[in-house]
């Protein structure tokens, strides 16, 4: 996950400390936020000091994690805006009316839905079960050939 990689890199650069992917994900879940929080959150993290190789503990705040993931958050928002700009008008009107649904683990990042909604000026909501809804939807499509044929674009390339 790109957010987790951002956190690992930030901790490496700011604290000369190495942390693993699981801890980075925990940090993202516990104190990560795409928007400033009313009440600041702080978390102690432990890793390996890159200078002397010994165990090390530091405290990180939600604002530091927001800084760490800021570039990826911006890239997500810009990708959505670019996609909307190139979407046919008839589909855009549906999107502006019904909004978009965030799926996947990134959808669970506090405030990401609000940041996207504000930047793209469209309604945004989080799927009921963002971690598994795409897999379940794909399973439904694969079990239903008629439905699958409606979402698969024909191959127009010549060989």
mmCIF file of N, CA and C in Angstrom, residues 6 17 23 39 86 121 133 135-136 138 144 156:
data_model
loop_
_atom_site.group_PDB
_atom_site.id
_atom_site.type_symbol
_atom_site.label_atom_id
_atom_site.label_comp_id
_atom_site.label_asym_id
_atom_site.label_seq_id
_atom_site.Cartn_x
_atom_site.Cartn_y
_atom_site.Cartn_z
ATOM 1 N N UNK A 6 4.693 5.346 2.283
ATOM 2 C CA UNK A 6 4.965 6.749 2.634
ATOM 3 C C UNK A 6 5.349 6.880 4.098
ATOM 4 N N UNK A 17 15.033 5.710 11.450
ATOM 5 C CA UNK A 17 14.515 4.496 12.068
ATOM 6 C C UNK A 17 13.795 3.658 11.018
ATOM 7 N N UNK A 23 3.577 -2.344 11.058
ATOM 8 C CA UNK A 23 3.534 -1.196 11.957
ATOM 9 C C UNK A 23 3.084 0.051 11.207
ATOM 10 N N UNK A 39 -8.871 16.931 17.608
ATOM 11 C CA UNK A 39 -7.996 16.562 18.720
ATOM 12 C C UNK A 39 -6.808 15.787 18.170
ATOM 13 N N UNK A 86 -12.207 13.684 -18.194
ATOM 14 C CA UNK A 86 -12.189 12.935 -19.452
ATOM 15 C C UNK A 86 -13.368 11.968 -19.587
ATOM 16 N N UNK A 121 -15.704 18.294 -5.930
ATOM 17 C CA UNK A 121 -17.057 18.861 -5.869
ATOM 18 C C UNK A 121 -18.129 17.848 -6.268
ATOM 19 N N UNK A 133 -15.480 -5.549 -0.712
ATOM 20 C CA UNK A 133 -16.589 -5.351 -1.644
ATOM 21 C C UNK A 133 -16.186 -5.552 -3.106
ATOM 22 N N UNK A 135 -13.890 -7.627 -4.313
ATOM 23 C CA UNK A 135 -13.767 -9.070 -4.536
ATOM 24 C C UNK A 135 -15.152 -9.703 -4.634
ATOM 25 N N UNK A 136 -16.047 -9.308 -3.734
ATOM 26 C CA UNK A 136 -17.401 -9.874 -3.770
ATOM 27 C C UNK A 136 -18.120 -9.478 -5.056
ATOM 28 N N UNK A 138 -16.745 -8.727 -7.963
ATOM 29 C CA UNK A 138 -16.125 -9.474 -9.058
ATOM 30 C C UNK A 138 -16.665 -10.897 -9.101
ATOM 31 N N UNK A 144 -22.250 -14.409 -13.334
ATOM 32 C CA UNK A 144 -23.386 -13.966 -14.131
ATOM 33 C C UNK A 144 -22.883 -13.470 -15.491
ATOM 34 N N UNK A 156 -11.044 -3.856 -29.545
ATOM 35 C CA UNK A 156 -11.073 -3.219 -30.865
ATOM 36 C C UNK A 156 -9.708 -3.210 -31.543
#
